[in-house]
């Protein structure tokens, strides 16, 4: 059909943008060494604490999320130290690669794709607290799985010399996490996820326990120097030129999130994810993440005999809906529909309706409307 096709993002980063935040950046002339910018930066850091649900200091870097991940490794560790990493997909594997790049030996507990990191197995490898740090994802975006941060945090917080590091890049704004109560020492976020703004900023909250470890650690670091950034940010400045336009959009987006309420943002993702899971089942599809699905993104096995790649391609070509195929060995096997960013229930009904047409045309047997109906029922059941 020739007609208007709007592009819509259903990807676990980048995500749909909050337009009023984008416009703020266009209408402000800012130099970063001004009182106006310092005030804006301070307010943004306060809002990040709200967003993270923490009393710990939050620092910001001009980088994608991986920059703050690399910084977590280079700032916490010293040569010769060992770490424990729980992996459940591509982003967990990134922790292992960064550690390796810094010459850090890691003990890896690997969950098969589609499953969460087994905490009982992690417990066996905590090694009486001789490890300097333990790493995990709150939600593994490559597989659509949620990990049990709370249980692992309880285990690690009992160890005085071991820090607990959580990549919450898609966990933030989608998943209830209590970092201070659960013993999370270092938690990482990124701007192109649930904060509804463009890529280019990473965030990290750091506990007192982690600051002490950072003071004594010896791995080399320069740009991603957490202590240095903490000191300059306290003055409302940053060590190097900040991504000022992104800080402005972040400030506006976090003010929107504050108005909406952090818990309501999380409930929004939870509703979308549940409705998507039920719609998939109603359409005769099976979930890729069976036991512990994330709110951030839903992973669905491609229809039998058709696979996922054609679904993703046809959704983009026919409807401008950008879904994601599986990554690495999961490519062709499953596709993902994310629930992050400035994304509402109507966006979901639209993508489900389009998915039905796409599946129908690809020859997958199901009843048109059944997925949308399942999602509608979830909406009504939740008292909306
Ligand atoms: C997006 C993402 C990252 C970071 O990726 P960048 O491309 O560096 O921003 C890390 N972990 C998870 C779980 C993610 O979803």
mmCIF file of C-alpha atoms and ligand atoms in Angstrom:
data_model
loop_
_atom_site.group_PDB
_atom_site.id
_atom_site.type_symbol
_atom_site.label_atom_id
_atom_site.label_comp_id
_atom_site.label_asym_id
_atom_site.label_seq_id
_atom_site.Cartn_x
_atom_site.Cartn_y
_atom_site.Cartn_z
ATOM 1 C CA UNK A 1 0.000 0.000 0.000
ATOM 2 C CA UNK A 2 1.330 3.407 -0.905
ATOM 3 C CA UNK A 3 0.427 5.874 1.793
ATOM 4 C CA UNK A 4 1.765 7.597 4.844
ATOM 5 C CA UNK A 5 4.068 5.427 6.912
ATOM 6 C CA UNK A 6 5.311 6.893 10.215
ATOM 7 C CA UNK A 7 8.424 5.362 11.679
ATOM 8 C CA UNK A 8 7.998 4.206 15.251
ATOM 9 C CA UNK A 9 10.643 2.795 17.541
ATOM 10 C CA UNK A 10 9.930 -0.402 19.452
ATOM 11 C CA UNK A 11 13.614 -1.009 20.163
ATOM 12 C CA UNK A 12 15.315 -1.365 23.560
ATOM 13 C CA UNK A 13 17.322 1.790 22.830
ATOM 14 C CA UNK A 14 17.075 4.182 21.143
ATOM 15 C CA UNK A 15 13.487 4.810 22.217
ATOM 16 C CA UNK A 16 10.646 7.225 21.341
ATOM 17 C CA UNK A 17 11.583 10.753 22.376
ATOM 18 C CA UNK A 18 9.666 13.143 24.576
ATOM 19 C CA UNK A 19 9.209 16.006 22.130
ATOM 20 C CA UNK A 20 8.852 18.756 24.745
ATOM 21 C CA UNK A 21 12.284 17.806 26.092
ATOM 22 C CA UNK A 22 13.781 17.975 22.590
ATOM 23 C CA UNK A 23 12.297 21.432 22.069
ATOM 24 C CA UNK A 24 13.810 22.746 25.299
ATOM 25 C CA UNK A 25 17.294 22.104 23.927
ATOM 26 C CA UNK A 26 16.496 23.956 20.710
ATOM 27 C CA UNK A 27 15.298 27.052 22.484
ATOM 28 C CA UNK A 28 18.101 27.435 25.009
ATOM 29 C CA UNK A 29 21.447 29.056 24.364
ATOM 30 C CA UNK A 30 23.789 27.625 26.908
ATOM 31 C CA UNK A 31 27.396 27.942 27.734
ATOM 32 C CA UNK A 32 28.413 25.372 30.294
ATOM 33 C CA UNK A 33 30.548 27.707 32.423
ATOM 34 C CA UNK A 34 27.583 29.821 33.499
ATOM 35 C CA UNK A 35 25.501 29.989 36.642
ATOM 36 C CA UNK A 36 22.405 29.042 34.639
ATOM 37 C CA UNK A 37 24.006 25.818 33.441
ATOM 38 C CA UNK A 38 25.424 25.007 36.875
ATOM 39 C CA UNK A 39 21.940 25.328 38.362
ATOM 40 C CA UNK A 40 20.495 23.148 35.608
ATOM 41 C CA UNK A 41 23.164 20.492 36.134
ATOM 42 C CA UNK A 42 22.568 20.406 39.889
ATOM 43 C CA UNK A 43 18.825 20.051 39.408
ATOM 44 C CA UNK A 44 19.452 17.278 36.883
ATOM 45 C CA UNK A 45 21.642 15.372 39.351
ATOM 46 C CA UNK A 46 18.932 15.674 42.018
ATOM 47 C CA UNK A 47 16.385 14.385 39.539
ATOM 48 C CA UNK A 48 18.658 11.485 38.645
ATOM 49 C CA UNK A 49 18.729 10.493 42.321
ATOM 50 C CA UNK A 50 14.946 10.467 42.248
ATOM 51 C CA UNK A 51 14.929 8.439 39.028
ATOM 52 C CA UNK A 52 17.462 5.948 40.430
ATOM 53 C CA UNK A 53 15.576 5.836 43.752
ATOM 54 C CA UNK A 54 18.816 6.384 45.659
ATOM 55 C CA UNK A 55 20.453 8.723 48.163
ATOM 56 C CA UNK A 56 23.858 7.968 46.650
ATOM 57 C CA UNK A 57 25.638 10.476 44.433
ATOM 58 C CA UNK A 58 24.902 10.040 40.752
ATOM 59 C CA UNK A 59 27.514 11.043 38.164
ATOM 60 C CA UNK A 60 27.059 11.704 34.454
ATOM 61 C CA UNK A 61 29.374 11.161 31.489
ATOM 62 C CA UNK A 62 29.096 12.167 27.843
ATOM 63 C CA UNK A 63 29.099 8.616 26.468
ATOM 64 C CA UNK A 64 26.747 5.793 25.711
ATOM 65 C CA UNK A 65 26.003 3.389 28.572
ATOM 66 C CA UNK A 66 29.063 1.285 27.883
ATOM 67 C CA UNK A 67 31.311 4.193 28.917
ATOM 68 C CA UNK A 68 30.005 4.109 32.486
ATOM 69 C CA UNK A 69 30.265 0.283 32.417
ATOM 70 C CA UNK A 70 33.928 0.499 31.448
ATOM 71 C CA UNK A 71 34.383 3.129 34.160
ATOM 72 C CA UNK A 72 32.891 0.808 36.766
ATOM 73 C CA UNK A 73 35.595 -1.744 35.983
ATOM 74 C CA UNK A 74 38.508 0.698 35.691
ATOM 75 C CA UNK A 75 37.528 2.630 38.829
ATOM 76 C CA UNK A 76 36.721 -0.223 41.213
ATOM 77 C CA UNK A 77 39.529 -2.657 40.444
ATOM 78 C CA UNK A 78 43.276 -3.091 40.773
ATOM 79 C CA UNK A 79 45.593 -5.321 38.758
ATOM 80 C CA UNK A 80 45.491 -8.937 39.908
ATOM 81 C CA UNK A 81 41.997 -8.734 41.419
ATOM 82 C CA UNK A 82 39.235 -11.125 40.424
ATOM 83 C CA UNK A 83 35.550 -10.488 39.819
ATOM 84 C CA UNK A 84 32.366 -12.536 39.504
ATOM 85 C CA UNK A 85 30.077 -11.875 36.542
ATOM 86 C CA UNK A 86 26.609 -13.288 35.984
ATOM 87 C CA UNK A 87 25.724 -13.311 32.288
ATOM 88 C CA UNK A 88 22.351 -13.978 30.667
ATOM 89 C CA UNK A 89 23.008 -12.515 27.213
ATOM 90 C CA UNK A 90 24.999 -10.076 25.112
ATOM 91 C CA UNK A 91 25.182 -7.279 27.684
ATOM 92 C CA UNK A 92 26.369 -9.624 30.424
ATOM 93 C CA UNK A 93 29.035 -10.800 28.001
ATOM 94 C CA UNK A 94 30.079 -7.158 27.632
ATOM 95 C CA UNK A 95 31.085 -7.105 31.325
ATOM 96 C CA UNK A 96 33.337 -10.083 30.644
ATOM 97 C CA UNK A 97 34.903 -8.381 27.613
ATOM 98 C CA UNK A 98 35.589 -5.128 29.456
ATOM 99 C CA UNK A 99 37.167 -6.995 32.379
ATOM 100 C CA UNK A 100 39.340 -8.891 29.921
ATOM 101 C CA UNK A 101 40.411 -5.671 28.195
ATOM 102 C CA UNK A 102 41.675 -4.445 31.575
ATOM 103 C CA UNK A 103 43.470 -7.701 32.355
ATOM 104 C CA UNK A 104 40.986 -8.596 35.095
ATOM 105 C CA UNK A 105 40.264 -12.285 35.580
ATOM 106 C CA UNK A 106 36.560 -13.031 35.830
ATOM 107 C CA UNK A 107 34.658 -15.999 37.162
ATOM 108 C CA UNK A 108 31.593 -16.250 34.933
ATOM 109 C CA UNK A 109 28.242 -17.814 35.774
ATOM 110 C CA UNK A 110 26.487 -18.130 32.454
ATOM 111 C CA UNK A 111 22.733 -18.543 32.107
ATOM 112 C CA UNK A 112 21.508 -20.007 28.809
ATOM 113 C CA UNK A 113 19.879 -17.338 26.620
ATOM 114 C CA UNK A 114 16.285 -16.826 27.730
ATOM 115 C CA UNK A 115 16.978 -17.614 31.386
ATOM 116 C CA UNK A 116 17.971 -15.419 34.337
ATOM 117 C CA UNK A 117 21.337 -15.694 36.072
ATOM 118 C CA UNK A 118 21.016 -18.482 38.688
ATOM 119 C CA UNK A 119 21.635 -16.773 42.027
ATOM 120 C CA UNK A 120 22.315 -20.058 43.861
ATOM 121 C CA UNK A 121 25.153 -20.683 41.402
ATOM 122 C CA UNK A 122 26.483 -17.142 41.950
ATOM 123 C CA UNK A 123 26.452 -17.787 45.702
ATOM 124 C CA UNK A 124 28.780 -20.766 45.270
ATOM 125 C CA UNK A 125 31.341 -18.563 43.554
ATOM 126 C CA UNK A 126 31.380 -15.620 45.940
ATOM 127 C CA UNK A 127 34.574 -17.095 47.324
ATOM 128 C CA UNK A 128 34.273 -15.889 50.916
ATOM 129 C CA UNK A 129 34.455 -12.255 49.854
ATOM 130 C CA UNK A 130 37.876 -12.401 48.195
ATOM 131 C CA UNK A 131 36.417 -11.051 44.957
ATOM 132 C CA UNK A 132 36.487 -7.287 44.608
ATOM 133 C CA UNK A 133 33.224 -6.956 42.723
ATOM 134 C CA UNK A 134 30.177 -8.788 41.370
ATOM 135 C CA UNK A 135 28.482 -7.724 38.107
ATOM 136 C CA UNK A 136 25.050 -8.357 36.648
ATOM 137 C CA UNK A 137 22.306 -6.799 34.481
ATOM 138 C CA UNK A 138 18.999 -5.807 36.096
ATOM 139 C CA UNK A 139 17.332 -6.621 32.797
ATOM 140 C CA UNK A 140 19.209 -8.273 29.929
ATOM 141 C CA UNK A 141 17.920 -6.447 26.869
ATOM 142 C CA UNK A 142 19.292 -8.978 24.378
ATOM 143 C CA UNK A 143 17.081 -11.778 25.729
ATOM 144 C CA UNK A 144 14.268 -9.918 27.532
ATOM 145 C CA UNK A 145 15.076 -11.466 30.896
ATOM 146 C CA UNK A 146 14.938 -9.913 34.346
ATOM 147 C CA UNK A 147 17.588 -10.932 36.891
ATOM 148 C CA UNK A 148 17.046 -11.195 40.644
ATOM 149 C CA UNK A 149 19.010 -8.133 41.778
ATOM 150 C CA UNK A 150 17.523 -8.179 45.267
ATOM 151 C CA UNK A 151 18.663 -11.703 46.181
ATOM 152 C CA UNK A 152 22.148 -11.215 44.794
ATOM 153 C CA UNK A 153 22.412 -7.841 46.531
ATOM 154 C CA UNK A 154 21.592 -9.421 49.871
ATOM 155 C CA UNK A 155 24.420 -11.939 49.407
ATOM 156 C CA UNK A 156 27.017 -9.418 48.288
ATOM 157 C CA UNK A 157 26.174 -6.749 50.868
ATOM 158 C CA UNK A 158 27.214 -9.211 53.598
ATOM 159 C CA UNK A 159 30.764 -9.136 52.184
ATOM 160 C CA UNK A 160 32.592 -6.005 53.381
ATOM 161 C CA UNK A 161 35.191 -5.862 50.578
ATOM 162 C CA UNK A 162 33.031 -6.833 47.611
ATOM 163 C CA UNK A 163 31.056 -4.278 45.616
ATOM 164 C CA UNK A 164 27.838 -5.077 43.770
ATOM 165 C CA UNK A 165 27.547 -3.513 40.322
ATOM 166 C CA UNK A 166 24.286 -3.495 38.358
ATOM 167 C CA UNK A 167 23.817 -2.530 34.729
ATOM 168 C CA UNK A 168 20.322 -1.077 35.054
ATOM 169 C CA UNK A 169 20.487 0.598 31.649
ATOM 170 C CA UNK A 170 17.101 -0.869 30.666
ATOM 171 C CA UNK A 171 16.114 -1.748 34.252
ATOM 172 C CA UNK A 172 15.730 1.901 35.250
ATOM 173 C CA UNK A 173 12.245 3.238 34.623
ATOM 174 C CA UNK A 174 10.856 -0.228 33.864
ATOM 175 C CA UNK A 175 11.611 -2.314 36.931
ATOM 176 C CA UNK A 176 11.193 -1.695 40.656
ATOM 177 C CA UNK A 177 14.732 -1.577 42.035
ATOM 178 C CA UNK A 178 15.643 -0.393 45.543
ATOM 179 C CA UNK A 179 19.404 0.082 45.187
ATOM 180 C CA UNK A 180 20.032 1.417 48.696
ATOM 181 C CA UNK A 181 17.963 -1.259 50.451
ATOM 182 C CA UNK A 182 19.258 -4.096 48.274
ATOM 183 C CA UNK A 183 22.948 -3.276 48.615
ATOM 184 C CA UNK A 184 23.617 -2.111 45.082
ATOM 185 C CA UNK A 185 26.934 -0.220 45.220
ATOM 186 C CA UNK A 186 27.160 0.962 41.669
ATOM 187 C CA UNK A 187 24.204 1.211 39.302
ATOM 188 C CA UNK A 188 24.388 2.329 35.700
ATOM 189 C CA UNK A 189 21.898 3.990 33.355
ATOM 190 C CA UNK A 190 21.899 5.419 29.827
ATOM 191 C CA UNK A 191 19.997 8.271 28.210
ATOM 192 C CA UNK A 192 18.541 6.492 25.159
ATOM 193 C CA UNK A 193 16.397 4.108 27.217
ATOM 194 C CA UNK A 194 13.471 4.871 29.562
ATOM 195 C CA UNK A 195 14.549 8.521 30.059
ATOM 196 C CA UNK A 196 12.992 9.278 26.646
ATOM 197 C CA UNK A 197 15.919 11.239 25.235
ATOM 198 C CA UNK A 198 18.606 10.667 22.604
ATOM 199 C CA UNK A 199 21.775 8.562 23.045
ATOM 200 C CA UNK A 200 24.909 10.148 24.449
ATOM 201 C CA UNK A 201 24.753 10.273 28.244
ATOM 202 C CA UNK A 202 25.587 7.584 30.778
ATOM 203 C CA UNK A 203 24.847 7.743 34.504
ATOM 204 C CA UNK A 204 26.205 5.910 37.537
ATOM 205 C CA UNK A 205 25.106 5.966 41.178
ATOM 206 C CA UNK A 206 27.883 5.116 43.620
ATOM 207 C CA UNK A 207 27.583 4.039 47.283
ATOM 208 C CA UNK A 208 29.998 4.998 50.077
ATOM 209 C CA UNK A 209 31.349 1.449 50.038
ATOM 210 C CA UNK A 210 32.124 1.786 46.348
ATOM 211 C CA UNK A 211 33.679 5.274 46.775
ATOM 212 C CA UNK A 212 36.081 3.798 49.355
ATOM 213 C CA UNK A 213 36.998 1.006 46.948
ATOM 214 C CA UNK A 214 37.492 3.543 44.157
ATOM 215 C CA UNK A 215 39.857 5.622 46.334
ATOM 216 C CA UNK A 216 42.149 2.621 46.783
ATOM 217 C CA UNK A 217 41.948 1.073 43.323
ATOM 218 C CA UNK A 218 44.835 1.119 40.876
ATOM 219 C CA UNK A 219 43.655 0.355 37.335
ATOM 220 C CA UNK A 220 44.421 3.192 34.874
ATOM 221 C CA UNK A 221 41.612 5.591 33.975
ATOM 222 C CA UNK A 222 41.389 9.054 32.530
ATOM 223 C CA UNK A 223 38.104 10.237 30.965
ATOM 224 C CA UNK A 224 35.910 7.897 33.021
ATOM 225 C CA UNK A 225 37.412 8.957 36.347
ATOM 226 C CA UNK A 226 34.522 8.608 38.789
ATOM 227 C CA UNK A 227 36.116 10.516 41.731
ATOM 228 C CA UNK A 228 37.180 13.414 39.568
ATOM 229 C CA UNK A 229 33.715 13.666 38.037
ATOM 230 C CA UNK A 230 32.068 13.550 41.458
ATOM 231 C CA UNK A 231 34.121 16.554 42.580
ATOM 232 C CA UNK A 232 33.451 18.655 39.491
ATOM 233 C CA UNK A 233 29.753 17.745 39.360
ATOM 234 C CA UNK A 234 29.353 18.872 42.976
ATOM 235 C CA UNK A 235 30.075 22.375 41.641
ATOM 236 C CA UNK A 236 27.519 21.921 38.867
ATOM 237 C CA UNK A 237 30.296 21.479 36.321
ATOM 238 C CA UNK A 238 31.888 18.562 34.518
ATOM 239 C CA UNK A 239 35.567 17.785 33.995
ATOM 240 C CA UNK A 240 35.352 18.160 30.222
ATOM 241 C CA UNK A 241 32.874 19.834 27.899
ATOM 242 C CA UNK A 242 29.473 18.400 28.828
ATOM 243 C CA UNK A 243 26.980 17.277 26.182
ATOM 244 C CA UNK A 244 25.053 20.408 27.142
ATOM 245 C CA UNK A 245 22.097 19.980 24.800
ATOM 246 C CA UNK A 246 21.572 16.446 26.097
ATOM 247 C CA UNK A 247 21.766 17.622 29.688
ATOM 248 C CA UNK A 248 19.010 20.138 28.899
ATOM 249 C CA UNK A 249 16.784 17.457 27.375
ATOM 250 C CA UNK A 250 17.547 15.106 30.267
ATOM 251 C CA UNK A 251 16.583 17.798 32.742
ATOM 252 C CA UNK A 252 13.257 18.360 30.976
ATOM 253 C CA UNK A 253 12.563 14.637 30.623
ATOM 254 C CA UNK A 254 13.322 13.927 34.277
ATOM 255 C CA UNK A 255 11.010 16.749 35.306
ATOM 256 C CA UNK A 256 8.308 15.072 33.228
ATOM 257 C CA UNK A 257 9.074 11.707 34.859
ATOM 258 C CA UNK A 258 8.937 13.319 38.294
ATOM 259 C CA UNK A 259 5.513 14.742 37.522
ATOM 260 C CA UNK A 260 4.346 11.405 36.189
ATOM 261 C CA UNK A 261 5.907 9.576 39.133
ATOM 262 C CA UNK A 262 8.720 7.035 38.983
ATOM 263 C CA UNK A 263 6.415 4.212 40.052
ATOM 264 C CA UNK A 264 3.861 5.110 37.388
ATOM 265 C CA UNK A 265 6.569 5.000 34.731
ATOM 266 C CA UNK A 266 7.480 1.506 35.920
ATOM 267 C CA UNK A 267 3.811 0.467 36.010
ATOM 268 C CA UNK A 268 3.467 1.732 32.439
ATOM 269 C CA UNK A 269 6.215 -0.627 31.252
ATOM 270 C CA UNK A 270 4.808 -3.487 33.335
ATOM 271 C CA UNK A 271 1.369 -3.115 31.746
ATOM 272 C CA UNK A 272 2.773 -2.935 28.218
ATOM 273 C CA UNK A 273 4.960 -5.982 28.792
ATOM 274 C CA UNK A 274 2.168 -8.083 30.284
ATOM 275 C CA UNK A 275 -0.214 -7.125 27.492
ATOM 276 C CA UNK A 276 2.441 -7.996 24.891
ATOM 277 C CA UNK A 277 3.119 -11.402 26.444
ATOM 278 C CA UNK A 278 -0.578 -12.282 26.510
ATOM 279 C CA UNK A 279 -1.069 -11.023 22.964
ATOM 280 C CA UNK A 280 1.820 -13.197 21.755
ATOM 281 C CA UNK A 281 0.306 -16.303 23.333
ATOM 282 C CA UNK A 282 -3.120 -15.481 21.863
ATOM 283 C CA UNK A 283 -1.446 -15.269 18.453
ATOM 284 C CA UNK A 284 -0.030 -18.757 18.843
ATOM 285 C CA UNK A 285 3.508 -17.549 19.485
ATOM 286 C CA UNK A 286 5.772 -18.621 22.327
ATOM 287 C CA UNK A 287 7.865 -16.453 24.644
ATOM 288 C CA UNK A 288 11.654 -16.617 24.356
ATOM 289 C CA UNK A 289 12.099 -15.628 28.015
ATOM 290 C CA UNK A 290 9.920 -18.100 29.870
ATOM 291 C CA UNK A 291 10.688 -17.957 33.571
ATOM 292 C CA UNK A 292 11.574 -14.329 34.305
ATOM 293 C CA UNK A 293 10.446 -11.941 31.571
ATOM 294 C CA UNK A 294 11.529 -8.299 31.818
ATOM 295 C CA UNK A 295 9.206 -5.295 31.672
ATOM 296 C CA UNK A 296 11.717 -3.458 29.490
ATOM 297 C CA UNK A 297 11.439 -5.616 26.413
ATOM 298 C CA UNK A 298 9.454 -8.689 25.377
ATOM 299 C CA UNK A 299 11.223 -11.389 23.395
ATOM 300 C CA UNK A 300 9.070 -13.681 21.273
ATOM 301 C CA UNK A 301 10.093 -16.717 19.257
ATOM 302 C CA UNK A 302 9.534 -16.291 15.529
ATOM 303 C CA UNK A 303 6.586 -18.322 14.184
ATOM 304 C CA UNK A 304 7.463 -21.925 13.327
ATOM 305 C CA UNK A 305 8.651 -22.291 9.751
ATOM 306 C CA UNK A 306 8.859 -18.509 9.298
ATOM 307 C CA UNK A 307 11.395 -17.320 11.855
ATOM 308 C CA UNK A 308 11.880 -13.831 13.234
ATOM 309 C CA UNK A 309 13.854 -12.008 10.537
ATOM 310 C CA UNK A 310 10.967 -11.820 8.062
ATOM 311 C CA UNK A 311 8.645 -10.536 10.778
ATOM 312 C CA UNK A 312 11.066 -7.734 11.673
ATOM 313 C CA UNK A 313 11.668 -6.834 7.998
ATOM 314 C CA UNK A 314 7.974 -6.806 7.052
ATOM 315 C CA UNK A 315 6.973 -4.776 10.097
ATOM 316 C CA UNK A 316 9.449 -2.107 9.075
ATOM 317 C CA UNK A 317 8.638 -2.180 5.366
ATOM 318 C CA UNK A 318 4.865 -2.347 5.778
ATOM 319 C CA UNK A 319 4.272 -0.210 8.835
ATOM 320 C CA UNK A 320 7.474 1.669 9.727
ATOM 321 C CA UNK A 321 7.477 -0.241 13.027
ATOM 322 C CA UNK A 322 11.071 -0.844 14.084
ATOM 323 C CA UNK A 323 11.325 -4.051 16.086
ATOM 324 C CA UNK A 324 14.593 -5.895 16.692
ATOM 325 C CA UNK A 325 15.687 -9.336 15.646
ATOM 326 C CA UNK A 326 17.687 -11.528 18.019
ATOM 327 C CA UNK A 327 21.372 -10.650 18.382
ATOM 328 C CA UNK A 328 24.229 -13.038 17.627
ATOM 329 C CA UNK A 329 23.125 -16.673 17.661
ATOM 330 C CA UNK A 330 19.561 -15.550 18.483
ATOM 331 C CA UNK A 331 19.238 -13.833 15.098
ATOM 332 C CA UNK A 332 16.417 -15.361 13.073
ATOM 333 C CA UNK A 333 15.136 -17.152 16.156
ATOM 334 C CA UNK A 334 13.306 -14.465 18.103
ATOM 335 C CA UNK A 335 12.220 -10.853 17.790
ATOM 336 C CA UNK A 336 11.845 -8.171 20.436
ATOM 337 C CA UNK A 337 9.257 -5.496 21.140
ATOM 338 C CA UNK A 338 10.510 -2.968 23.690
ATOM 339 C CA UNK A 339 8.421 -0.953 26.168
ATOM 340 C CA UNK A 340 10.815 1.875 26.905
ATOM 341 C CA UNK A 341 10.800 5.617 26.471
ATOM 342 C CA UNK A 342 7.885 7.887 25.651
ATOM 343 C CA UNK A 343 5.647 4.978 24.823
ATOM 344 C CA UNK A 344 1.976 4.499 25.689
ATOM 345 C CA UNK A 345 -0.746 1.870 25.406
ATOM 346 C CA UNK A 346 -1.969 3.177 22.056
ATOM 347 C CA UNK A 347 1.551 2.670 20.643
ATOM 348 C CA UNK A 348 1.261 -0.944 21.776
ATOM 349 C CA UNK A 349 -2.193 -1.540 20.258
ATOM 350 C CA UNK A 350 -0.826 -0.171 17.003
ATOM 351 C CA UNK A 351 2.161 -2.486 16.900
ATOM 352 C CA UNK A 352 0.076 -5.518 17.845
ATOM 353 C CA UNK A 353 -2.484 -4.782 15.136
ATOM 354 C CA UNK A 354 0.309 -4.447 12.577
ATOM 355 C CA UNK A 355 1.974 -7.614 13.839
ATOM 356 C CA UNK A 356 -1.244 -9.544 13.233
ATOM 357 C CA UNK A 357 -1.448 -8.392 9.626
ATOM 358 C CA UNK A 358 2.229 -9.209 9.124
ATOM 359 C CA UNK A 359 1.879 -12.705 10.605
ATOM 360 C CA UNK A 360 -1.263 -13.327 8.577
ATOM 361 C CA UNK A 361 0.470 -12.375 5.336
ATOM 362 C CA UNK A 362 3.449 -14.575 6.200
ATOM 363 C CA UNK A 363 1.096 -17.531 6.481
ATOM 364 C CA UNK A 364 1.085 -17.942 10.258
ATOM 365 C CA UNK A 365 -2.254 -19.392 11.344
ATOM 366 C CA UNK A 366 -4.119 -17.219 13.843
ATOM 367 C CA UNK A 367 -7.245 -15.166 14.143
ATOM 368 C CA UNK A 368 -6.973 -11.493 13.250
ATOM 369 C CA UNK A 369 -7.772 -9.377 16.302
ATOM 370 C CA UNK A 370 -6.974 -12.041 18.875
ATOM 371 C CA UNK A 371 -3.686 -10.464 19.980
ATOM 372 C CA UNK A 372 -5.173 -6.992 20.239
ATOM 373 C CA UNK A 373 -8.122 -8.432 22.180
ATOM 374 C CA UNK A 374 -5.784 -10.139 24.667
ATOM 375 C CA UNK A 375 -3.973 -6.843 25.232
ATOM 376 C CA UNK A 376 -7.290 -5.012 25.683
ATOM 377 C CA UNK A 377 -8.302 -7.541 28.315
ATOM 378 C CA UNK A 378 -5.069 -7.014 30.241
ATOM 379 C CA UNK A 379 -5.703 -3.275 30.141
ATOM 380 C CA UNK A 380 -9.244 -3.662 31.502
ATOM 381 C CA UNK A 381 -8.285 -6.303 34.072
ATOM 382 C CA UNK A 382 -5.749 -3.917 35.573
ATOM 383 C CA UNK A 383 -8.566 -1.506 36.386
ATOM 384 C CA UNK A 384 -7.617 1.138 33.838
HETATM 385 C C1 LIG B 1 21.652 -0.425 25.774
HETATM 386 C C2 LIG B 1 22.284 -1.254 26.813
HETATM 387 C C3 LIG B 1 23.641 -1.089 27.207
HETATM 388 C C4 LIG B 1 24.536 -0.017 26.712
HETATM 389 O O1 LIG B 1 24.707 0.104 25.412
HETATM 390 P P1 LIG B 1 25.241 1.451 24.783
HETATM 391 O O2 LIG B 1 25.056 1.195 23.338
HETATM 392 O O3 LIG B 1 26.653 1.617 25.175
HETATM 393 O O4 LIG B 1 24.409 2.583 25.332
HETATM 394 C C5 LIG B 1 24.117 -1.882 28.214
HETATM 395 N N1 LIG B 1 23.359 -2.772 28.845
HETATM 396 C C6 LIG B 1 22.069 -2.947 28.533
HETATM 397 C C7 LIG B 1 21.276 -3.933 29.324
HETATM 398 C C8 LIG B 1 21.493 -2.203 27.500
HETATM 399 O O5 LIG B 1 20.199 -2.374 27.192
#
